[in-house]
PDB file of C-alpha atoms in Angstrom:
ATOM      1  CA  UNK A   1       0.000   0.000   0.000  1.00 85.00           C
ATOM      2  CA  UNK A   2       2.381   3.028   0.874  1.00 92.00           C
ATOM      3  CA  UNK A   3       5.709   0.901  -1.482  1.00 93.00           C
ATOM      4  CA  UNK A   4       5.061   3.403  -3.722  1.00 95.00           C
ATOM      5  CA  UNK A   5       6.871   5.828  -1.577  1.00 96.00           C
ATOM      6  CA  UNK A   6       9.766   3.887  -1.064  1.00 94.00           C
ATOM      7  CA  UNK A   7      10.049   3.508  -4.455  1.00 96.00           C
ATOM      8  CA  UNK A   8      10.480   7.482  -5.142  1.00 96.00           C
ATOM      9  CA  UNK A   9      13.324   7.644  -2.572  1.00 94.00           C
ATOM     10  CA  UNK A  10      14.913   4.959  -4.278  1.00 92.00           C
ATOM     11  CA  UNK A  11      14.582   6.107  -7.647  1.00 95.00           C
ATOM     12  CA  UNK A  12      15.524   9.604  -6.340  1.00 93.00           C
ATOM     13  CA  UNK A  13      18.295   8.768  -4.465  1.00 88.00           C
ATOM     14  CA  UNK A  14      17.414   8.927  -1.070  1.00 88.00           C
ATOM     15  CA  UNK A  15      18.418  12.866  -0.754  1.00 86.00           C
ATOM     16  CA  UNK A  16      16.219  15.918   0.043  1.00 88.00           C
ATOM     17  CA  UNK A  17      14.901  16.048  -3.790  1.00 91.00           C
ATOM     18  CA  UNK A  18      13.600  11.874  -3.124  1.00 93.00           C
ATOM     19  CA  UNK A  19      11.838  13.087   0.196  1.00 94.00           C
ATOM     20  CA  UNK A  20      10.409  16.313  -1.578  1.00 96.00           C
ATOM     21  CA  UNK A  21       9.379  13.811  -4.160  1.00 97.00           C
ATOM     22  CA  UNK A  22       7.834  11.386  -1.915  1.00 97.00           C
ATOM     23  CA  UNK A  23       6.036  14.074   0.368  1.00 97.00           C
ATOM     24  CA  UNK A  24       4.179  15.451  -2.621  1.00 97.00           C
ATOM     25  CA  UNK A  25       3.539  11.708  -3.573  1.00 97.00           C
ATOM     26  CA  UNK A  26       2.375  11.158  -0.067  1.00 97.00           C
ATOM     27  CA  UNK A  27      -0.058  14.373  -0.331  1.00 97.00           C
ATOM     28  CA  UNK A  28      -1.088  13.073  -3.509  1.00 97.00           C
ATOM     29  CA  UNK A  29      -2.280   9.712  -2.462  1.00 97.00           C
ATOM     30  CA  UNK A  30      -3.986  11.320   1.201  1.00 96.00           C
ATOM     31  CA  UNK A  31      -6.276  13.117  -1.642  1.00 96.00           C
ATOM     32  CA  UNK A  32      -7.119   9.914  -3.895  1.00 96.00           C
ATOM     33  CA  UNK A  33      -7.447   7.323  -0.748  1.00 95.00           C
ATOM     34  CA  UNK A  34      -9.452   8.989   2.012  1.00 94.00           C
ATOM     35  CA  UNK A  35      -9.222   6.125   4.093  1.00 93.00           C
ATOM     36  CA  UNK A  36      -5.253   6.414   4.018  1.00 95.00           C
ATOM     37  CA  UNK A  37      -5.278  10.036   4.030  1.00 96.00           C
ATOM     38  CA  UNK A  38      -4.135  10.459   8.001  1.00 96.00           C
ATOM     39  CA  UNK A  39      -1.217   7.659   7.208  1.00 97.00           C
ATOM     40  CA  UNK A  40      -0.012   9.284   4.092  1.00 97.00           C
ATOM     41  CA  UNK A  41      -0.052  12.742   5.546  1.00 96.00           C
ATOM     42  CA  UNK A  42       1.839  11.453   8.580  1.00 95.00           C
ATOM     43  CA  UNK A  43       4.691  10.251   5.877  1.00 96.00           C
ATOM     44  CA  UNK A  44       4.042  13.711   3.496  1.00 96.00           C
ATOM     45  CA  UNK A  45       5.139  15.671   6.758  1.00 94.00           C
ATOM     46  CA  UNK A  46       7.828  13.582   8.304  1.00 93.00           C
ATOM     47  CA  UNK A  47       9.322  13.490   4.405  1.00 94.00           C
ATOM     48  CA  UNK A  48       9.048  17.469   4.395  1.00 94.00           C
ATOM     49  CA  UNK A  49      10.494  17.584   7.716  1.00 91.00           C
ATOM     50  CA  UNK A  50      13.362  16.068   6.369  1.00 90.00           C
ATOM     51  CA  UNK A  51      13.785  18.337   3.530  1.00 91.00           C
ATOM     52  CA  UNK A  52      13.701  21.447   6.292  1.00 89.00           C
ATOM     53  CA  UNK A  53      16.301  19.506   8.181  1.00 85.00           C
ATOM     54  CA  UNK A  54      18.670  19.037   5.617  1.00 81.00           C
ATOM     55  CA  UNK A  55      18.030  21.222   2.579  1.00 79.00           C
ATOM     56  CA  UNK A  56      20.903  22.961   2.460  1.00 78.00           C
ATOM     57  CA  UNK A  57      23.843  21.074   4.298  1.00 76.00           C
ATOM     58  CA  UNK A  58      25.838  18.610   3.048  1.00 75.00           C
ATOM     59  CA  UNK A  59      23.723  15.205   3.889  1.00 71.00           C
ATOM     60  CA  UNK A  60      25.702  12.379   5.084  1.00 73.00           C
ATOM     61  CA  UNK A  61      24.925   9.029   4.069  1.00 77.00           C
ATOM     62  CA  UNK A  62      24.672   6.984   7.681  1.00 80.00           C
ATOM     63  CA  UNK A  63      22.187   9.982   8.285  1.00 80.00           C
ATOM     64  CA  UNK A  64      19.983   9.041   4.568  1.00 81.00           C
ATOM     65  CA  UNK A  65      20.055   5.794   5.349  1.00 86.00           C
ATOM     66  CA  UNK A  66      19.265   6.342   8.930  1.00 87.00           C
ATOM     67  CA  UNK A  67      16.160   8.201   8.082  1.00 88.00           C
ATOM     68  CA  UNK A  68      15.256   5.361   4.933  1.00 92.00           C
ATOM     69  CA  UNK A  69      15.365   3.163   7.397  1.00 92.00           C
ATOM     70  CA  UNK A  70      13.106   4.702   9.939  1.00 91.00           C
ATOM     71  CA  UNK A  71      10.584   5.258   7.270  1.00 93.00           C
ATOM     72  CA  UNK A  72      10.829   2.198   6.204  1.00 95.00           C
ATOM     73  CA  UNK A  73      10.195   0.290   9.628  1.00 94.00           C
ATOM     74  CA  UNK A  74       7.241   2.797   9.841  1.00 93.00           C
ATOM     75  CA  UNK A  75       5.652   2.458   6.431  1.00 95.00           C
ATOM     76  CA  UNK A  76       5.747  -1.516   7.067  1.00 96.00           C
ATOM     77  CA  UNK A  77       4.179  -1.414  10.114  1.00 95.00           C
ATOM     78  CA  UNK A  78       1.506   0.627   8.825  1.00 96.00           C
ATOM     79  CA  UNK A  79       0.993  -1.509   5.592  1.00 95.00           C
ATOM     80  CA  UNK A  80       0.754  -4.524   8.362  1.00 96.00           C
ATOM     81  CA  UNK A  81      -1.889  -2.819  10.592  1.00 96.00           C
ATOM     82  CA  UNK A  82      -4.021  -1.790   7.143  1.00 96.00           C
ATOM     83  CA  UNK A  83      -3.894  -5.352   5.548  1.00 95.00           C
ATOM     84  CA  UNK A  84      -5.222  -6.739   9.246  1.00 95.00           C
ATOM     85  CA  UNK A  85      -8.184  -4.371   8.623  1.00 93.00           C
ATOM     86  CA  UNK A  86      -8.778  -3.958  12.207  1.00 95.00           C
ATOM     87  CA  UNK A  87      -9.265   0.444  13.003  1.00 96.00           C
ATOM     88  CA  UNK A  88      -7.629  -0.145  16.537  1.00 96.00           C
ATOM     89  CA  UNK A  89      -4.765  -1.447  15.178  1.00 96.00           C
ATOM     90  CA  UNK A  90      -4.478   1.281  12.578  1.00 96.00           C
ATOM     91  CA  UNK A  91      -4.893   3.795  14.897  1.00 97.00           C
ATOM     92  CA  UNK A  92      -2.282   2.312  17.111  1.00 96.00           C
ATOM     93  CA  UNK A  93       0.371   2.476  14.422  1.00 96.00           C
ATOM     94  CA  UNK A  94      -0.285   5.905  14.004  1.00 96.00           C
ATOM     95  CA  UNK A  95       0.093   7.295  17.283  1.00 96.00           C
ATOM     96  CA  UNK A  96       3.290   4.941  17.736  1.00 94.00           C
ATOM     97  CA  UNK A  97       4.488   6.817  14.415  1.00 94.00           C
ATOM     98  CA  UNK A  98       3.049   9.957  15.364  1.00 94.00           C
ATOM     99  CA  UNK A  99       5.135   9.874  18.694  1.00 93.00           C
ATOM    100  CA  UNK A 100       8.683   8.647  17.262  1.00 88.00           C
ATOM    101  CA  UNK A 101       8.188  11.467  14.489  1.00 86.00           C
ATOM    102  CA  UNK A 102       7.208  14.042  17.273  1.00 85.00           C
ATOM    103  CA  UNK A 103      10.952  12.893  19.023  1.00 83.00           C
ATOM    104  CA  UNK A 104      12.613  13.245  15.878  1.00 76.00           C
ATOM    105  CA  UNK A 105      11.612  16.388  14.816  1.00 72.00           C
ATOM    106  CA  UNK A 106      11.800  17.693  18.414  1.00 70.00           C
ATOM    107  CA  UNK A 107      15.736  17.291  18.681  1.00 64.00           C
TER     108      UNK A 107
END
């Protein structure tokens, strides 16, 4: 369900122009799947939060990769708590994602 967002970052490279890419992917597909909308807007701002951290200084790779792999943990455990179907465990995954972007952005 949200692959198509790692697939931008990997096409794009994994830099500040792959996360702008992916964040207006991500505000794309909140419009076209209102039942997704609050998950892909979660990733949208978390991907433009990255841009504002990191638009213009030099980005290191362990930190690209860091943040790849962050999403990527995230994005998997909301495609898990979508294909069980069940709205509690939905909205569980995105207050646990809510919270570990709220951290991240915070420091």
């Amino acid at each position: 369900m949200f692959d198509s967002i790692l697939e931008t970052l990997t096409k794009h490279g994994k830099g500040s122009h792959a996360y702008r890419a992916a964040a207006r992917l991500a505000y794309e597909k909140a419009r076209d799947c209102p039942d997704q909308a609050a998950a892909f807007f979660l990733i949208a701002t978390y991907a433009e939060a990255f841009v504002e951290r990191n638009e213009r200084m030099p980005l290191l790779s362990n930190d690209s990769e860091n943040s790849y792999n962050q999403l990527k943990s995230n994005l998997d455990t909301l495609n898990a708590a979508y294909a069980a179907g069940d709205p509690a465990k939905i909205l569980a995954a995105l207050n646990t994602i809510s919270v570990s972007y709220a951290e991240t952005m915070a420091d």
